[in-house]
Short mmCIF file of C-alpha atoms in Angstrom, two decimals:
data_model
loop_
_atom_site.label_atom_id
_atom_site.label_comp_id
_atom_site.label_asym_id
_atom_site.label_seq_id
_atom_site.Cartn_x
_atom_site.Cartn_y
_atom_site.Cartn_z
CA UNK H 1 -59.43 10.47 179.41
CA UNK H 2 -58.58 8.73 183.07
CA UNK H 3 -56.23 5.70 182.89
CA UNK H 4 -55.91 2.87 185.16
CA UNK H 5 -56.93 3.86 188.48
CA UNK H 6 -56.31 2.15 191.75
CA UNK H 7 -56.92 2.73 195.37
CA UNK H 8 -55.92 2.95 197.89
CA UNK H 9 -52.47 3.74 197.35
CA UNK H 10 -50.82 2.53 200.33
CA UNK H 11 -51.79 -0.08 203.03
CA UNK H 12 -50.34 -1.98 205.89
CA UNK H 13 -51.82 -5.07 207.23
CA UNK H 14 -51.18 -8.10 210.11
CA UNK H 15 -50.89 -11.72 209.47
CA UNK H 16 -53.93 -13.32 209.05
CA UNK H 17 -55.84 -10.40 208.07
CA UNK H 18 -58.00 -9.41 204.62
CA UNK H 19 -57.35 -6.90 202.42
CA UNK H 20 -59.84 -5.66 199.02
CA UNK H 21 -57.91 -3.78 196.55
CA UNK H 22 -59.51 -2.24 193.56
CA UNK H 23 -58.91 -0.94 190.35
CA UNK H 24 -60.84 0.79 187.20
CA UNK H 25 -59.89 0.44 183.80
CA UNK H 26 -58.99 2.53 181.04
CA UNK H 27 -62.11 4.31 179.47
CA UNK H 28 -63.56 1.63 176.64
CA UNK H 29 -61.32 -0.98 178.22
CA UNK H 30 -63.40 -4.61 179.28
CA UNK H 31 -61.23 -6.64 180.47
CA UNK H 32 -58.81 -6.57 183.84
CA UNK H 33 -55.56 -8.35 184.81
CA UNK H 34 -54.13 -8.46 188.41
CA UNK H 35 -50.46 -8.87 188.56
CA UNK H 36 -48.56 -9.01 192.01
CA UNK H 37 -45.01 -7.60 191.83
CA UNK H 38 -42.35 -8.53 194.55
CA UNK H 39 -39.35 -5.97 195.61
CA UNK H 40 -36.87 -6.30 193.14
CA UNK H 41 -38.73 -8.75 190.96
CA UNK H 42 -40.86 -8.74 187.71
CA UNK H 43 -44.70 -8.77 187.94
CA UNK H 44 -46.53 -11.75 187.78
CA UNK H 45 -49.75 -12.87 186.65
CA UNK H 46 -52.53 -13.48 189.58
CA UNK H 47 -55.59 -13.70 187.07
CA UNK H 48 -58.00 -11.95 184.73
CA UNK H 49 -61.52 -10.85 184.16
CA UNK H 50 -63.72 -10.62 181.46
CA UNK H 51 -67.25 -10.39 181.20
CA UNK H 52 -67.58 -10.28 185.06
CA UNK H 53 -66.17 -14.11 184.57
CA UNK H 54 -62.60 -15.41 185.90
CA UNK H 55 -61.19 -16.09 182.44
CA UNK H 56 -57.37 -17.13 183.09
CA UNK H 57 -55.87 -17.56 186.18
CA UNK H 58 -51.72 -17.77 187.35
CA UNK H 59 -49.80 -19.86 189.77
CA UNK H 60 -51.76 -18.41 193.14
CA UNK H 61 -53.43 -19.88 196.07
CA UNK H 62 -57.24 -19.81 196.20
CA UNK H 63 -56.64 -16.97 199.08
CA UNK H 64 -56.62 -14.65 196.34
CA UNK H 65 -60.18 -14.38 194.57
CA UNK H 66 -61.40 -11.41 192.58
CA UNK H 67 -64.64 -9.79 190.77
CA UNK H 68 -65.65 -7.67 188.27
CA UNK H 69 -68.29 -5.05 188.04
CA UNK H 70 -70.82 -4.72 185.29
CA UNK H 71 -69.32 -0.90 184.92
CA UNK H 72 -65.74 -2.95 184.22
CA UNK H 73 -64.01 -2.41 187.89
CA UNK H 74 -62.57 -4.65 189.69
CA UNK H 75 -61.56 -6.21 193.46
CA UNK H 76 -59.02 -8.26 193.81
CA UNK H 77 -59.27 -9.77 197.56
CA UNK H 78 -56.44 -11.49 199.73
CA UNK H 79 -57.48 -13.85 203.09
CA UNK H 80 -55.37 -15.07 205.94
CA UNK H 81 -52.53 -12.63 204.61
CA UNK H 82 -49.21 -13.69 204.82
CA UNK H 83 -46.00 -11.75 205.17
CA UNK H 84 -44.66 -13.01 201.54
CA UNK H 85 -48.27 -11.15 200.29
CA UNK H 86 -46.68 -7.94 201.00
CA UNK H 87 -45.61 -6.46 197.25
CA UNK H 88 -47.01 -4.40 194.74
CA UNK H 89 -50.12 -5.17 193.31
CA UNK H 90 -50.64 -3.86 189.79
CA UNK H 91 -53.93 -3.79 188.21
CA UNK H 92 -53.88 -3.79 184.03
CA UNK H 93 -56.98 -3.17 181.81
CA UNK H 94 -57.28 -3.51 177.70
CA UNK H 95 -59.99 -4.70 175.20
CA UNK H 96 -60.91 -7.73 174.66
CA UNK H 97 -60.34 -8.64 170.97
CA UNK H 98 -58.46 -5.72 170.45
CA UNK H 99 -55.30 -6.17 167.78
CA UNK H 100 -53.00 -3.74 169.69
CA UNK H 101 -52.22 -6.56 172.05
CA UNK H 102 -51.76 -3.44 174.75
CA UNK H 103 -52.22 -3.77 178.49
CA UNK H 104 -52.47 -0.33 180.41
CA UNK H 105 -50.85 -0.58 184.26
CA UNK H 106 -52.51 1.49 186.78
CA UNK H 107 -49.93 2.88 189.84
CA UNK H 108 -50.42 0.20 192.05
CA UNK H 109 -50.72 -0.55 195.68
CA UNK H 110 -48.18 -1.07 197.94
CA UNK H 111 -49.49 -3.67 200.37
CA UNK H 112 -47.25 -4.15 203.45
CA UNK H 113 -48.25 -7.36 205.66
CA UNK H 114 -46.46 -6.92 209.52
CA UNK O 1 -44.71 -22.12 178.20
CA UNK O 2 -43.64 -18.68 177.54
CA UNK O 3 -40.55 -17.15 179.45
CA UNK O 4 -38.29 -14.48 179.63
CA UNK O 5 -34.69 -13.53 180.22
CA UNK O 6 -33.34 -10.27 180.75
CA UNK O 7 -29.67 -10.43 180.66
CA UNK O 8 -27.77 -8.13 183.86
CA UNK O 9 -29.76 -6.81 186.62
CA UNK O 10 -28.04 -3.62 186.79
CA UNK O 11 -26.82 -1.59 183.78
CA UNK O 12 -25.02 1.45 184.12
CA UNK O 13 -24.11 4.12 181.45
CA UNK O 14 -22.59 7.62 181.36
CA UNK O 15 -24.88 10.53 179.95
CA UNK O 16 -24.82 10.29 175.97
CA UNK O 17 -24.09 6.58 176.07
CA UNK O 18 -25.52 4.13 173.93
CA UNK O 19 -28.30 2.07 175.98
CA UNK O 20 -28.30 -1.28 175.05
CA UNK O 21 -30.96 -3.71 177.83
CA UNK O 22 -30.98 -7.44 176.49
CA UNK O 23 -34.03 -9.89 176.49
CA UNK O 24 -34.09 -13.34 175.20
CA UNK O 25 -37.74 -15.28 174.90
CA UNK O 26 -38.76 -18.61 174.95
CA UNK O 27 -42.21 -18.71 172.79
CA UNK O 28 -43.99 -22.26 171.74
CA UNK O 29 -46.34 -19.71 169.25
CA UNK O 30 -45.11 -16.63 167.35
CA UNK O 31 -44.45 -13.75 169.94
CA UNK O 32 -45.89 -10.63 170.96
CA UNK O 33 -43.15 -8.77 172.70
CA UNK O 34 -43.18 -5.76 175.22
CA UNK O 35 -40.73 -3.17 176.55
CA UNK O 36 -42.00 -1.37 180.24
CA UNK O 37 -40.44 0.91 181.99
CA UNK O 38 -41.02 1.65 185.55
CA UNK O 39 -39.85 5.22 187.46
CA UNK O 40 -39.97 4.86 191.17
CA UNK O 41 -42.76 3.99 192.81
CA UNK O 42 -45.30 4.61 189.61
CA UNK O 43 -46.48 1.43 187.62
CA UNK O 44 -45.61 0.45 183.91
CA UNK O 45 -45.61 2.69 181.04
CA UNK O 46 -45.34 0.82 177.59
CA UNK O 47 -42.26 1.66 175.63
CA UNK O 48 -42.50 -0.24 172.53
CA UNK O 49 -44.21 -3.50 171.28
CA UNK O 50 -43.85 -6.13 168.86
CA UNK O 51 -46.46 -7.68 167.06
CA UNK O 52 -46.11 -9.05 163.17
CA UNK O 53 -44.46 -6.90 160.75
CA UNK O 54 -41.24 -4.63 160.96
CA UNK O 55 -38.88 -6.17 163.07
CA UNK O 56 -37.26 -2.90 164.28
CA UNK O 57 -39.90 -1.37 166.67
CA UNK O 58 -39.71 2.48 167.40
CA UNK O 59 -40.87 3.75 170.76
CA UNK O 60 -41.65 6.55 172.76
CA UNK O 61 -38.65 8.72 174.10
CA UNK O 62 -36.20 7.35 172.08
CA UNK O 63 -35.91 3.43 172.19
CA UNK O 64 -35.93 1.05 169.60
CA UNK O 65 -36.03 -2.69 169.81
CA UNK O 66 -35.22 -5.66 166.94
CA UNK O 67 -37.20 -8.53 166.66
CA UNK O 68 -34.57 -12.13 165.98
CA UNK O 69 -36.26 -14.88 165.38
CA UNK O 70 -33.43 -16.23 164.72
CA UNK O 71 -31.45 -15.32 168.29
CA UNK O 72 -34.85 -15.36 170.25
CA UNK O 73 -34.08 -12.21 171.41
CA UNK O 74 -35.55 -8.54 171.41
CA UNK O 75 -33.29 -6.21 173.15
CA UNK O 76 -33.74 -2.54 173.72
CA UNK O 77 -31.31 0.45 172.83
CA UNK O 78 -30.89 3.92 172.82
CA UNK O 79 -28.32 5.38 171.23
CA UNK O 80 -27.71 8.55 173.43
CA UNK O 81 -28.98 7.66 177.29
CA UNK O 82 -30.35 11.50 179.11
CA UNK O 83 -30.61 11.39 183.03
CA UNK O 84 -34.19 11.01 182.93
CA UNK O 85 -34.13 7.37 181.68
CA UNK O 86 -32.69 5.65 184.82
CA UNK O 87 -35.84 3.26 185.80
CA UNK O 88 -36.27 -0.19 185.63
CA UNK O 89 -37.09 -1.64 182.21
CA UNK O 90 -39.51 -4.84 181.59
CA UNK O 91 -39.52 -7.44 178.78
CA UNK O 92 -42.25 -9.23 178.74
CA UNK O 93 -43.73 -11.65 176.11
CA UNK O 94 -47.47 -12.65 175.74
CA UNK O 95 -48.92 -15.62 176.71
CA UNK O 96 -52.31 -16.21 174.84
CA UNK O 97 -55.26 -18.38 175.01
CA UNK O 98 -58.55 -18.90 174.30
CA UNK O 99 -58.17 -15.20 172.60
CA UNK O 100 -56.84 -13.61 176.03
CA UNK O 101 -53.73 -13.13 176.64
CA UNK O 102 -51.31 -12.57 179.80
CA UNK O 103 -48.41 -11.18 180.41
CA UNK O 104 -44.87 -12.96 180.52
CA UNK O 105 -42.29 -10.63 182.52
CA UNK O 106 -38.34 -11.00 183.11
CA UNK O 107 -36.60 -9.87 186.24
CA UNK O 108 -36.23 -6.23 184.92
CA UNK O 109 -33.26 -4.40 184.40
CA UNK O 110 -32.35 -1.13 186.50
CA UNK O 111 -30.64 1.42 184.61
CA UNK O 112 -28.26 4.05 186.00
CA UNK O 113 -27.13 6.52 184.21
CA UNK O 114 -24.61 9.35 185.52
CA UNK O 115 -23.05 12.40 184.45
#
């Protein structure tokens, strides 16, 4: 049974540029969560999807923008990227509904903005 | 809104050492509670979570966390640290809504453990 998957593993951008991430969930897993962790911080919440809907959404700039597949995946896309967008983006999946409460973190990707 | 405190950014015990990694909440609703860990360069791998029930949570390789309402808190141990546990460890509380929920995290806690 494949976990959280994410790709691509590494990437380096410029200023100004756009990068698509993506990420599959968890087999039986519907819903996704984007999370964007800083060096030497905790992750923090960009937004989530559900239903191929935006259902909650953190403290982020309208720069960042996602969607979700009807097979579950999921993009999360950054514009005009910035050197403070360079971090660890972590993509989580679980069920909606479900009573264990349990998000499942893929590896992430290290973006790198020069 | 729903925050989280983890006590010491660095924590460093000896091989055989009790573990102890603290984490005080702030909840407006009952709590859900988490404990990550994450090795080097890898993402998070759930350690333990607290939902209703037993305060005292068991988790995988050894860890344990209590539940006090009382002290807000929900701090991890171990009570005999092996090499292989230096990582950084999460808390993280969930934030719910509207029957989804997000994810609350502290600063994390790295912790070294030598010979």
């Amino acid at each position: 049974d494949a976990g959280v998957t994410q790709s691509p593993t590494h990437l380096i951008k410029t200023r100004g540029q756009q990068v698509t991430l993506r990420c599959s969930p968890k087999s039986g897993h519907d819903t996704v969560s984007w999370y964007q962790q800083a060096l030497g911080q905790g992750p923090q919440f960009i937004f989530q999807y559900y239903e191929e809907e935006e259902r909650q959404r953190g403290n982020f700039p309208d720069r960042f923008s996602g969607h979700q597949f009807p097979n579950y995946s999921s993009e999360l896309n950054v514009n005009a990227l910035l050197l403070g967008d360079s971090a660890l983006y972590l993509c989580a999946s679980s069920l909606a509904g479900s009573a264990s409460y349990e998000q499942y973190f893929g590896p992430g990707t290290r973006l790198t903005v020069t | 809104a729903q925050s989280v405190t983890q006590l010491g950014s660095h924590v460093s015990v000896s091989e055989g050492a009790l573990v102890l990694l603290r984490c005080n909440y702030s909840s407006s609703v009952p709590p859900y509670l988490f404990w990550y860990v994450q090795y080097p360069n890898q993402g998070l791998q759930l350690l333990l979570k607290y939902t209703t029930g037993a305060t005292l949570v068991k988790g995988i390789n050894g860890f344990e966390a209590e539940f006090k309402k009382s002290e807000t808190s929900f701090h991890l141990t171990k009570p005999s640290a092996h090499m292989s546990d230096a990582a950084e460890y999460f808390c993280a509380v969930s934030d719910r809504s509207n029957g989804f929920q997000k994810l609350v995290f502290g600063t994390g806690t790295r912790l070294l453990v030598s010979p």
